[in-house]
PDB file of C-alpha atoms in Angstrom:
ATOM      1  CA  UNK A   1     164.489  72.764 201.605  1.00  0.00           C
ATOM      2  CA  UNK A   2     162.003  70.251 202.935  1.00  0.00           C
ATOM      3  CA  UNK A   3     161.500  70.724 206.649  1.00  0.00           C
ATOM      4  CA  UNK A   4     159.492  68.239 208.685  1.00  0.00           C
ATOM      5  CA  UNK A   5     157.490  69.050 211.781  1.00  0.00           C
ATOM      6  CA  UNK A   6     159.812  66.983 213.952  1.00  0.00           C
ATOM      7  CA  UNK A   7     163.001  68.799 212.953  1.00  0.00           C
ATOM      8  CA  UNK A   8     164.977  69.420 216.143  1.00  0.00           C
ATOM      9  CA  UNK A   9     166.377  72.755 214.996  1.00  0.00           C
ATOM     10  CA  UNK A  10     162.995  74.339 214.318  1.00  0.00           C
ATOM     11  CA  UNK A  11     160.903  72.851 217.096  1.00  0.00           C
ATOM     12  CA  UNK A  12     161.096  76.031 219.162  1.00  0.00           C
ATOM     13  CA  UNK A  13     159.778  78.432 216.495  1.00  0.00           C
ATOM     14  CA  UNK A  14     156.428  78.808 218.226  1.00  0.00           C
ATOM     15  CA  UNK A  15     155.326  82.276 217.069  1.00  0.00           C
ATOM     16  CA  UNK A  16     154.341  83.057 213.494  1.00  0.00           C
ATOM     17  CA  UNK A  17     153.636  86.445 211.926  1.00  0.00           C
ATOM     18  CA  UNK A  18     151.905  86.797 208.565  1.00  0.00           C
ATOM     19  CA  UNK A  19     152.400  90.161 206.905  1.00  0.00           C
ATOM     20  CA  UNK A  20     149.694  91.586 204.671  1.00  0.00           C
ATOM     21  CA  UNK A  21     149.720  94.276 202.008  1.00  0.00           C
ATOM     22  CA  UNK A  22     152.447  96.784 202.874  1.00  0.00           C
ATOM     23  CA  UNK A  23     154.054  94.637 205.573  1.00  0.00           C
ATOM     24  CA  UNK A  24     156.763  92.571 203.925  1.00  0.00           C
ATOM     25  CA  UNK A  25     159.443  92.398 206.629  1.00  0.00           C
ATOM     26  CA  UNK A  26     160.065  92.717 210.360  1.00  0.00           C
ATOM     27  CA  UNK A  27     162.178  95.436 211.951  1.00  0.00           C
ATOM     28  CA  UNK A  28     163.974  95.401 215.269  1.00  0.00           C
ATOM     29  CA  UNK A  29     164.678  91.660 215.265  1.00  0.00           C
ATOM     30  CA  UNK A  30     167.799  89.691 214.463  1.00  0.00           C
ATOM     31  CA  UNK A  31     167.271  87.723 211.246  1.00  0.00           C
ATOM     32  CA  UNK A  32     169.087  84.401 211.504  1.00  0.00           C
ATOM     33  CA  UNK A  33     167.880  82.436 208.484  1.00  0.00           C
ATOM     34  CA  UNK A  34     165.604  82.479 205.446  1.00  0.00           C
ATOM     35  CA  UNK A  35     163.975  79.173 204.545  1.00  0.00           C
ATOM     36  CA  UNK A  36     162.275  77.737 201.493  1.00  0.00           C
ATOM     37  CA  UNK A  37     159.790  75.189 202.806  1.00  0.00           C
ATOM     38  CA  UNK A  38     158.145  72.404 200.809  1.00  0.00           C
ATOM     39  CA  UNK A  39     154.792  71.025 201.964  1.00  0.00           C
ATOM     40  CA  UNK A  40     152.425  68.369 200.575  1.00  0.00           C
ATOM     41  CA  UNK A  41     150.288  71.302 199.403  1.00  0.00           C
ATOM     42  CA  UNK A  42     153.103  73.011 197.528  1.00  0.00           C
ATOM     43  CA  UNK A  43     155.252  76.001 198.384  1.00  0.00           C
ATOM     44  CA  UNK A  44     154.156  78.983 200.471  1.00  0.00           C
ATOM     45  CA  UNK A  45     153.945  82.508 199.104  1.00  0.00           C
ATOM     46  CA  UNK A  46     157.644  83.054 199.613  1.00  0.00           C
ATOM     47  CA  UNK A  47     160.579  82.231 201.849  1.00  0.00           C
ATOM     48  CA  UNK A  48     159.994  82.211 205.586  1.00  0.00           C
ATOM     49  CA  UNK A  49     162.247  84.473 207.611  1.00  0.00           C
ATOM     50  CA  UNK A  50     163.377  83.167 211.001  1.00  0.00           C
ATOM     51  CA  UNK A  51     164.189  86.023 213.368  1.00  0.00           C
ATOM     52  CA  UNK A  52     165.300  86.082 216.982  1.00  0.00           C
ATOM     53  CA  UNK A  53     163.946  88.351 219.698  1.00  0.00           C
ATOM     54  CA  UNK A  54     165.995  90.041 222.412  1.00  0.00           C
ATOM     55  CA  UNK A  55     165.015  87.163 224.698  1.00  0.00           C
ATOM     56  CA  UNK A  56     166.434  84.613 222.284  1.00  0.00           C
ATOM     57  CA  UNK A  57     163.129  83.191 221.061  1.00  0.00           C
ATOM     58  CA  UNK A  58     162.559  82.514 217.369  1.00  0.00           C
ATOM     59  CA  UNK A  59     159.769  83.986 215.238  1.00  0.00           C
ATOM     60  CA  UNK A  60     158.725  82.886 211.756  1.00  0.00           C
ATOM     61  CA  UNK A  61     157.659  85.666 209.385  1.00  0.00           C
ATOM     62  CA  UNK A  62     155.866  85.121 206.079  1.00  0.00           C
ATOM     63  CA  UNK A  63     154.679  87.778 203.622  1.00  0.00           C
ATOM     64  CA  UNK A  64     151.231  86.557 202.537  1.00  0.00           C
ATOM     65  CA  UNK A  65     151.512  87.979 199.018  1.00  0.00           C
ATOM     66  CA  UNK A  66     155.218  87.241 198.616  1.00  0.00           C
ATOM     67  CA  UNK A  67     158.142  89.571 199.353  1.00  0.00           C
ATOM     68  CA  UNK A  68     157.406  91.678 196.251  1.00  0.00           C
ATOM     69  CA  UNK A  69     153.596  91.430 196.438  1.00  0.00           C
ATOM     70  CA  UNK A  70     153.382  89.192 193.377  1.00  0.00           C
ATOM     71  CA  UNK A  71     150.494  86.955 194.516  1.00  0.00           C
ATOM     72  CA  UNK A  72     146.840  88.013 194.224  1.00  0.00           C
ATOM     73  CA  UNK A  73     144.495  87.233 197.152  1.00  0.00           C
ATOM     74  CA  UNK A  74     142.716  84.439 195.275  1.00  0.00           C
ATOM     75  CA  UNK A  75     146.051  82.937 194.207  1.00  0.00           C
ATOM     76  CA  UNK A  76     147.677  82.732 197.641  1.00  0.00           C
ATOM     77  CA  UNK A  77     148.508  79.140 198.546  1.00  0.00           C
ATOM     78  CA  UNK A  78     146.947  79.441 201.986  1.00  0.00           C
ATOM     79  CA  UNK A  79     147.301  75.726 202.729  1.00  0.00           C
ATOM     80  CA  UNK A  80     151.035  75.787 202.042  1.00  0.00           C
ATOM     81  CA  UNK A  81     151.443  78.976 204.093  1.00  0.00           C
ATOM     82  CA  UNK A  82     149.804  77.534 207.189  1.00  0.00           C
ATOM     83  CA  UNK A  83     151.333  74.068 206.733  1.00  0.00           C
ATOM     84  CA  UNK A  84     154.836  75.525 206.379  1.00  0.00           C
ATOM     85  CA  UNK A  85     154.465  77.533 209.590  1.00  0.00           C
ATOM     86  CA  UNK A  86     153.084  74.495 211.401  1.00  0.00           C
ATOM     87  CA  UNK A  87     156.033  72.416 210.175  1.00  0.00           C
ATOM     88  CA  UNK A  88     158.405  74.914 211.770  1.00  0.00           C
ATOM     89  CA  UNK A  89     156.698  74.444 215.129  1.00  0.00           C
ATOM     90  CA  UNK A  90     154.426  77.512 215.083  1.00  0.00           C
ATOM     91  CA  UNK A  91     151.645  77.325 217.685  1.00  0.00           C
ATOM     92  CA  UNK A  92     150.255  80.866 217.484  1.00  0.00           C
ATOM     93  CA  UNK A  93     149.933  83.232 214.522  1.00  0.00           C
ATOM     94  CA  UNK A  94     149.378  86.972 214.555  1.00  0.00           C
ATOM     95  CA  UNK A  95     148.379  88.082 211.064  1.00  0.00           C
ATOM     96  CA  UNK A  96     148.118  91.572 209.606  1.00  0.00           C
ATOM     97  CA  UNK A  97     145.842  92.571 206.745  1.00  0.00           C
ATOM     98  CA  UNK A  98     144.903  95.729 204.862  1.00  0.00           C
ATOM     99  CA  UNK A  99     141.137  96.309 204.976  1.00  0.00           C
ATOM    100  CA  UNK A 100     138.468  98.748 203.890  1.00  0.00           C
ATOM    101  CA  UNK A 101     136.385 100.377 206.626  1.00  0.00           C
ATOM    102  CA  UNK A 102     132.616  99.917 206.612  1.00  0.00           C
ATOM    103  CA  UNK A 103     132.056 102.195 209.612  1.00  0.00           C
ATOM    104  CA  UNK A 104     132.417 105.957 210.045  1.00  0.00           C
ATOM    105  CA  UNK A 105     134.160 105.483 213.379  1.00  0.00           C
ATOM    106  CA  UNK A 106     136.863 103.273 211.831  1.00  0.00           C
ATOM    107  CA  UNK A 107     139.053 105.837 210.123  1.00  0.00           C
ATOM    108  CA  UNK A 108     141.731 105.081 207.539  1.00  0.00           C
ATOM    109  CA  UNK A 109     144.828 104.231 209.557  1.00  0.00           C
ATOM    110  CA  UNK A 110     142.885 102.657 212.417  1.00  0.00           C
ATOM    111  CA  UNK A 111     143.392  99.017 213.446  1.00  0.00           C
ATOM    112  CA  UNK A 112     140.552  96.575 214.128  1.00  0.00           C
ATOM    113  CA  UNK A 113     140.880  93.296 216.039  1.00  0.00           C
ATOM    114  CA  UNK A 114     137.990  91.441 214.445  1.00  0.00           C
ATOM    115  CA  UNK A 115     136.310  88.622 216.345  1.00  0.00           C
ATOM    116  CA  UNK A 116     133.901  87.407 213.638  1.00  0.00           C
ATOM    117  CA  UNK A 117     134.139  86.757 209.886  1.00  0.00           C
ATOM    118  CA  UNK A 118     131.632  86.578 207.013  1.00  0.00           C
ATOM    119  CA  UNK A 119     132.832  84.477 204.083  1.00  0.00           C
ATOM    120  CA  UNK A 120     132.044  86.044 200.701  1.00  0.00           C
ATOM    121  CA  UNK A 121     134.682  84.169 198.717  1.00  0.00           C
ATOM    122  CA  UNK A 122     133.467  82.138 195.752  1.00  0.00           C
ATOM    123  CA  UNK A 123     134.742  78.636 196.342  1.00  0.00           C
ATOM    124  CA  UNK A 124     137.811  78.986 194.122  1.00  0.00           C
ATOM    125  CA  UNK A 125     140.260  78.837 197.037  1.00  0.00           C
ATOM    126  CA  UNK A 126     141.428  75.558 198.552  1.00  0.00           C
ATOM    127  CA  UNK A 127     140.043  75.976 202.057  1.00  0.00           C
ATOM    128  CA  UNK A 128     140.697  72.657 203.823  1.00  0.00           C
ATOM    129  CA  UNK A 129     143.679  70.398 204.364  1.00  0.00           C
ATOM    130  CA  UNK A 130     141.350  67.414 204.083  1.00  0.00           C
ATOM    131  CA  UNK A 131     140.051  68.099 200.571  1.00  0.00           C
ATOM    132  CA  UNK A 132     141.156  65.294 198.249  1.00  0.00           C
ATOM    133  CA  UNK A 133     142.714  63.173 200.992  1.00  0.00           C
ATOM    134  CA  UNK A 134     139.911  60.661 201.447  1.00  0.00           C
ATOM    135  CA  UNK A 135     139.799  61.657 205.121  1.00  0.00           C
ATOM    136  CA  UNK A 136     136.727  63.524 206.359  1.00  0.00           C
ATOM    137  CA  UNK A 137     136.945  66.014 209.226  1.00  0.00           C
ATOM    138  CA  UNK A 138     134.961  68.975 210.533  1.00  0.00           C
ATOM    139  CA  UNK A 139     136.615  71.752 212.511  1.00  0.00           C
ATOM    140  CA  UNK A 140     134.638  73.983 214.859  1.00  0.00           C
ATOM    141  CA  UNK A 141     134.658  77.612 213.688  1.00  0.00           C
ATOM    142  CA  UNK A 142     132.008  79.438 215.712  1.00  0.00           C
ATOM    143  CA  UNK A 143     134.697  81.680 217.181  1.00  0.00           C
ATOM    144  CA  UNK A 144     137.100  82.086 214.244  1.00  0.00           C
ATOM    145  CA  UNK A 145     139.633  84.274 216.059  1.00  0.00           C
ATOM    146  CA  UNK A 146     141.413  83.665 219.353  1.00  0.00           C
ATOM    147  CA  UNK A 147     139.883  85.819 222.089  1.00  0.00           C
ATOM    148  CA  UNK A 148     143.019  85.429 224.181  1.00  0.00           C
ATOM    149  CA  UNK A 149     145.355  86.663 221.463  1.00  0.00           C
ATOM    150  CA  UNK A 150     143.026  89.556 220.600  1.00  0.00           C
ATOM    151  CA  UNK A 151     143.052  90.596 224.253  1.00  0.00           C
ATOM    152  CA  UNK A 152     146.833  90.364 224.388  1.00  0.00           C
ATOM    153  CA  UNK A 153     147.161  92.642 221.344  1.00  0.00           C
ATOM    154  CA  UNK A 154     144.593  95.108 222.691  1.00  0.00           C
ATOM    155  CA  UNK A 155     146.594  95.562 225.892  1.00  0.00           C
ATOM    156  CA  UNK A 156     149.312  97.247 223.835  1.00  0.00           C
ATOM    157  CA  UNK A 157     147.160  99.715 221.904  1.00  0.00           C
ATOM    158  CA  UNK A 158     148.931 102.588 223.643  1.00  0.00           C
ATOM    159  CA  UNK A 159     152.051 101.766 221.612  1.00  0.00           C
ATOM    160  CA  UNK A 160     150.339 103.393 218.604  1.00  0.00           C
ATOM    161  CA  UNK A 161     148.763 106.495 220.188  1.00  0.00           C
ATOM    162  CA  UNK A 162     148.050 108.328 216.934  1.00  0.00           C
ATOM    163  CA  UNK A 163     145.425 105.811 215.818  1.00  0.00           C
ATOM    164  CA  UNK A 164     142.463 103.994 217.344  1.00  0.00           C
ATOM    165  CA  UNK A 165     142.671 100.248 217.950  1.00  0.00           C
ATOM    166  CA  UNK A 166     139.138  98.842 217.879  1.00  0.00           C
ATOM    167  CA  UNK A 167     138.991  95.694 219.982  1.00  0.00           C
ATOM    168  CA  UNK A 168     136.184  93.861 218.174  1.00  0.00           C
ATOM    169  CA  UNK A 169     134.315  93.814 214.892  1.00  0.00           C
ATOM    170  CA  UNK A 170     133.109  91.657 212.033  1.00  0.00           C
ATOM    171  CA  UNK A 171     135.203  91.272 208.913  1.00  0.00           C
ATOM    172  CA  UNK A 172     133.874  90.401 205.470  1.00  0.00           C
ATOM    173  CA  UNK A 173     136.239  88.423 203.252  1.00  0.00           C
ATOM    174  CA  UNK A 174     135.484  88.997 199.567  1.00  0.00           C
ATOM    175  CA  UNK A 175     137.049  87.365 196.538  1.00  0.00           C
ATOM    176  CA  UNK A 176     138.733  90.315 194.842  1.00  0.00           C
ATOM    177  CA  UNK A 177     140.961  91.464 193.336  1.00  0.00           C
ATOM    178  CA  UNK A 178     138.503  94.239 192.376  1.00  0.00           C
ATOM    179  CA  UNK A 179     137.114  96.295 195.242  1.00  0.00           C
ATOM    180  CA  UNK A 180     133.413  96.321 196.183  1.00  0.00           C
ATOM    181  CA  UNK A 181     130.627  98.048 194.314  1.00  0.00           C
ATOM    182  CA  UNK A 182     128.788 100.675 196.343  1.00  0.00           C
ATOM    183  CA  UNK A 183     125.758  98.378 196.559  1.00  0.00           C
ATOM    184  CA  UNK A 184     127.883  95.536 197.938  1.00  0.00           C
ATOM    185  CA  UNK A 185     129.547  97.847 200.427  1.00  0.00           C
ATOM    186  CA  UNK A 186     126.169  99.034 201.726  1.00  0.00           C
ATOM    187  CA  UNK A 187     124.920  95.438 201.898  1.00  0.00           C
ATOM    188  CA  UNK A 188     127.816  94.492 204.174  1.00  0.00           C
ATOM    189  CA  UNK A 189     127.111  97.537 206.335  1.00  0.00           C
ATOM    190  CA  UNK A 190     123.485  96.425 206.653  1.00  0.00           C
ATOM    191  CA  UNK A 191     124.768  93.051 207.851  1.00  0.00           C
ATOM    192  CA  UNK A 192     126.633  94.793 210.659  1.00  0.00           C
ATOM    193  CA  UNK A 193     130.112  94.233 209.266  1.00  0.00           C
ATOM    194  CA  UNK A 194     132.954  96.515 210.330  1.00  0.00           C
ATOM    195  CA  UNK A 195     135.683  95.992 207.712  1.00  0.00           C
ATOM    196  CA  UNK A 196     136.281  94.143 204.457  1.00  0.00           C
ATOM    197  CA  UNK A 197     139.350  92.335 203.160  1.00  0.00           C
ATOM    198  CA  UNK A 198     140.335  89.601 200.716  1.00  0.00           C
ATOM    199  CA  UNK A 199     142.492  87.191 202.736  1.00  0.00           C
ATOM    200  CA  UNK A 200     141.205  86.206 206.195  1.00  0.00           C
ATOM    201  CA  UNK A 201     139.342  83.295 204.559  1.00  0.00           C
ATOM    202  CA  UNK A 202     140.585  80.593 204.240  1.00  0.00           C
ATOM    203  CA  UNK A 203     143.652  81.603 206.267  1.00  0.00           C
ATOM    204  CA  UNK A 204     141.788  81.602 209.582  1.00  0.00           C
ATOM    205  CA  UNK A 205     139.957  78.339 208.767  1.00  0.00           C
ATOM    206  CA  UNK A 206     143.178  76.562 207.913  1.00  0.00           C
ATOM    207  CA  UNK A 207     144.860  77.816 211.077  1.00  0.00           C
ATOM    208  CA  UNK A 208     141.961  76.315 213.040  1.00  0.00           C
ATOM    209  CA  UNK A 209     142.278  72.988 211.219  1.00  0.00           C
ATOM    210  CA  UNK A 210     146.012  73.013 211.973  1.00  0.00           C
ATOM    211  CA  UNK A 211     145.281  73.624 215.690  1.00  0.00           C
ATOM    212  CA  UNK A 212     147.112  76.970 215.582  1.00  0.00           C
ATOM    213  CA  UNK A 213     145.941  79.903 217.712  1.00  0.00           C
ATOM    214  CA  UNK A 214     145.153  82.752 215.305  1.00  0.00           C
ATOM    215  CA  UNK A 215     144.274  86.435 215.450  1.00  0.00           C
ATOM    216  CA  UNK A 216     144.363  89.137 212.793  1.00  0.00           C
ATOM    217  CA  UNK A 217     145.071  92.854 213.009  1.00  0.00           C
ATOM    218  CA  UNK A 218     143.009  94.590 210.323  1.00  0.00           C
ATOM    219  CA  UNK A 219     144.624  97.838 209.148  1.00  0.00           C
ATOM    220  CA  UNK A 220     142.097 100.229 207.591  1.00  0.00           C
ATOM    221  CA  UNK A 221     143.279 101.952 204.421  1.00  0.00           C
ATOM    222  CA  UNK A 222     140.045 103.555 203.159  1.00  0.00           C
ATOM    223  CA  UNK A 223     136.250 103.733 203.509  1.00  0.00           C
ATOM    224  CA  UNK A 224     135.576 101.125 200.822  1.00  0.00           C
ATOM    225  CA  UNK A 225     132.797 102.302 198.454  1.00  0.00           C
ATOM    226  CA  UNK A 226     129.795 103.023 200.708  1.00  0.00           C
ATOM    227  CA  UNK A 227     130.273 106.754 201.261  1.00  0.00           C
ATOM    228  CA  UNK A 228     128.000 108.601 198.809  1.00  0.00           C
ATOM    229  CA  UNK A 229     129.920 111.826 199.414  1.00  0.00           C
ATOM    230  CA  UNK A 230     133.209 110.368 198.222  1.00  0.00           C
ATOM    231  CA  UNK A 231     134.562 108.714 195.132  1.00  0.00           C
ATOM    232  CA  UNK A 232     134.992 104.939 195.380  1.00  0.00           C
ATOM    233  CA  UNK A 233     138.332 103.784 196.734  1.00  0.00           C
ATOM    234  CA  UNK A 234     141.371 103.965 194.452  1.00  0.00           C
ATOM    235  CA  UNK A 235     144.657 102.080 194.607  1.00  0.00           C
ATOM    236  CA  UNK A 236     146.532 105.386 195.051  1.00  0.00           C
ATOM    237  CA  UNK A 237     144.471 106.163 198.167  1.00  0.00           C
ATOM    238  CA  UNK A 238     145.140 102.738 199.604  1.00  0.00           C
ATOM    239  CA  UNK A 239     148.879 102.926 198.982  1.00  0.00           C
ATOM    240  CA  UNK A 240     149.168 106.295 200.717  1.00  0.00           C
ATOM    241  CA  UNK A 241     147.614 105.081 203.968  1.00  0.00           C
ATOM    242  CA  UNK A 242     149.329 101.713 203.786  1.00  0.00           C
ATOM    243  CA  UNK A 243     152.777 103.185 204.412  1.00  0.00           C
ATOM    244  CA  UNK A 244     151.735 104.561 207.795  1.00  0.00           C
ATOM    245  CA  UNK A 245     149.885 101.364 208.629  1.00  0.00           C
ATOM    246  CA  UNK A 246     153.013  99.287 208.064  1.00  0.00           C
ATOM    247  CA  UNK A 247     155.032 101.485 210.421  1.00  0.00           C
ATOM    248  CA  UNK A 248     152.345 101.270 213.112  1.00  0.00           C
ATOM    249  CA  UNK A 249     152.063  97.496 212.663  1.00  0.00           C
ATOM    250  CA  UNK A 250     155.788  97.058 213.296  1.00  0.00           C
ATOM    251  CA  UNK A 251     155.620  99.331 216.359  1.00  0.00           C
ATOM    252  CA  UNK A 252     152.652  97.435 217.779  1.00  0.00           C
ATOM    253  CA  UNK A 253     154.271  94.059 217.154  1.00  0.00           C
ATOM    254  CA  UNK A 254     157.497  94.995 218.926  1.00  0.00           C
ATOM    255  CA  UNK A 255     155.511  96.357 221.880  1.00  0.00           C
ATOM    256  CA  UNK A 256     153.435  93.209 222.355  1.00  0.00           C
ATOM    257  CA  UNK A 257     156.162  90.652 221.667  1.00  0.00           C
ATOM    258  CA  UNK A 258     157.335  90.254 225.300  1.00  0.00           C
ATOM    259  CA  UNK A 259     153.788  89.401 226.418  1.00  0.00           C
ATOM    260  CA  UNK A 260     153.312  87.171 223.380  1.00  0.00           C
ATOM    261  CA  UNK A 261     156.549  85.339 224.178  1.00  0.00           C
ATOM    262  CA  UNK A 262     155.537  84.891 227.820  1.00  0.00           C
ATOM    263  CA  UNK A 263     152.180  83.423 226.786  1.00  0.00           C
ATOM    264  CA  UNK A 264     153.702  81.024 224.271  1.00  0.00           C
ATOM    265  CA  UNK A 265     156.976  80.051 225.937  1.00  0.00           C
ATOM    266  CA  UNK A 266     156.673  80.674 229.673  1.00  0.00           C
ATOM    267  CA  UNK A 267     153.090  79.854 230.666  1.00  0.00           C
ATOM    268  CA  UNK A 268     153.128  76.253 231.855  1.00  0.00           C
ATOM    269  CA  UNK A 269     149.334  76.147 231.638  1.00  0.00           C
ATOM    270  CA  UNK A 270     149.482  77.151 227.943  1.00  0.00           C
ATOM    271  CA  UNK A 271     146.262  79.130 228.429  1.00  0.00           C
ATOM    272  CA  UNK A 272     146.612  81.112 225.188  1.00  0.00           C
ATOM    273  CA  UNK A 273     146.831  78.021 222.980  1.00  0.00           C
ATOM    274  CA  UNK A 274     144.552  75.729 224.991  1.00  0.00           C
ATOM    275  CA  UNK A 275     141.344  76.286 222.948  1.00  0.00           C
ATOM    276  CA  UNK A 276     143.041  75.230 219.703  1.00  0.00           C
ATOM    277  CA  UNK A 277     145.521  72.627 220.956  1.00  0.00           C
ATOM    278  CA  UNK A 278     144.081  69.184 220.342  1.00  0.00           C
ATOM    279  CA  UNK A 279     140.877  70.633 218.918  1.00  0.00           C
ATOM    280  CA  UNK A 280     140.898  68.256 215.932  1.00  0.00           C
ATOM    281  CA  UNK A 281     141.258  65.115 218.033  1.00  0.00           C
ATOM    282  CA  UNK A 282     137.580  64.197 217.675  1.00  0.00           C
ATOM    283  CA  UNK A 283     136.956  65.868 214.314  1.00  0.00           C
ATOM    284  CA  UNK A 284     137.560  62.812 212.133  1.00  0.00           C
ATOM    285  CA  UNK A 285     134.498  60.972 210.872  1.00  0.00           C
ATOM    286  CA  UNK A 286     135.950  57.609 209.817  1.00  0.00           C
ATOM    287  CA  UNK A 287     137.791  54.901 211.722  1.00  0.00           C
ATOM    288  CA  UNK A 288     141.478  54.824 210.755  1.00  0.00           C
ATOM    289  CA  UNK A 289     141.114  51.610 208.757  1.00  0.00           C
ATOM    290  CA  UNK A 290     138.568  53.321 206.491  1.00  0.00           C
ATOM    291  CA  UNK A 291     140.783  56.314 205.765  1.00  0.00           C
ATOM    292  CA  UNK A 292     142.868  56.571 202.622  1.00  0.00           C
ATOM    293  CA  UNK A 293     146.454  55.434 203.207  1.00  0.00           C
ATOM    294  CA  UNK A 294     147.736  58.115 200.851  1.00  0.00           C
ATOM    295  CA  UNK A 295     145.626  60.727 202.603  1.00  0.00           C
ATOM    296  CA  UNK A 296     146.934  59.658 205.988  1.00  0.00           C
ATOM    297  CA  UNK A 297     150.492  59.972 204.691  1.00  0.00           C
ATOM    298  CA  UNK A 298     149.773  63.515 203.495  1.00  0.00           C
ATOM    299  CA  UNK A 299     148.111  64.549 206.754  1.00  0.00           C
ATOM    300  CA  UNK A 300     150.988  63.132 208.785  1.00  0.00           C
ATOM    301  CA  UNK A 301     152.886  66.292 207.803  1.00  0.00           C
ATOM    302  CA  UNK A 302     150.461  68.339 209.923  1.00  0.00           C
ATOM    303  CA  UNK A 303     149.177  65.788 212.410  1.00  0.00           C
ATOM    304  CA  UNK A 304     151.771  63.110 213.215  1.00  0.00           C
ATOM    305  CA  UNK A 305     149.940  62.528 216.502  1.00  0.00           C
ATOM    306  CA  UNK A 306     146.744  61.527 214.654  1.00  0.00           C
ATOM    307  CA  UNK A 307     148.049  59.980 211.415  1.00  0.00           C
ATOM    308  CA  UNK A 308     150.918  57.548 211.813  1.00  0.00           C
ATOM    309  CA  UNK A 309     152.578  56.113 208.708  1.00  0.00           C
TER     310      UNK A 309
END
């Protein structure tokens, strides 16, 4: 099904949730529809589930790696994922991701609300909506994660009392799918990084380009490879911790949803989304008459207010 951004039925789906490894569905919400969305950048990782909260608001849920975890981190169509959510009306995304801990104090099972990101991907991922369009643009990315949404999530840490929720940190995004060598893991520790994953880049960059407020809950599964006293991380170790992480993620999400809904639907000042809303207005380098007509038609899917056709 091809769904345009101006579709009346979906205009009020303002909250998006992206599930990471181990989090493939939402509990405690009324599922009303499952959609296959086409975008100019292809299809997202899987169908998007539209669920309804107790207050009657709609939420869009997307499993980053597909509902059966069939998509590797480097193969995720991040552009289609973000574009599809934007087309449904999503204005704020809370993402979840499995990560390795680079700090003793971040135990397996803990959550980290990172505020900074180091990009260690290798340039094989499509990381901009503007690539190949003949339209040049530069998004600001000094603060890659929404401080407001991080704060909102942190207020509900008590919902998961058996773990620690760390309210800041730096995440490294590596290419994968293999885990780090011990030397790499120690290098990232020397840089001051807190956790490591394989998906927050380009997901966070694309959310910024799409003017979507974005934060990510990093769910620690292991100590990566830096601990000399332990064997390097194994898939079996990750899978064991992941089950508990998924349960805690669902508990945390249900606890924070009322505040999230208030911020997105009921705040007339739109304070949560204000830093990202309209942030691309002055990002374009060429006058409209110098931009590719085909590129403008493609970008109209995301930015009808900037690219008329």
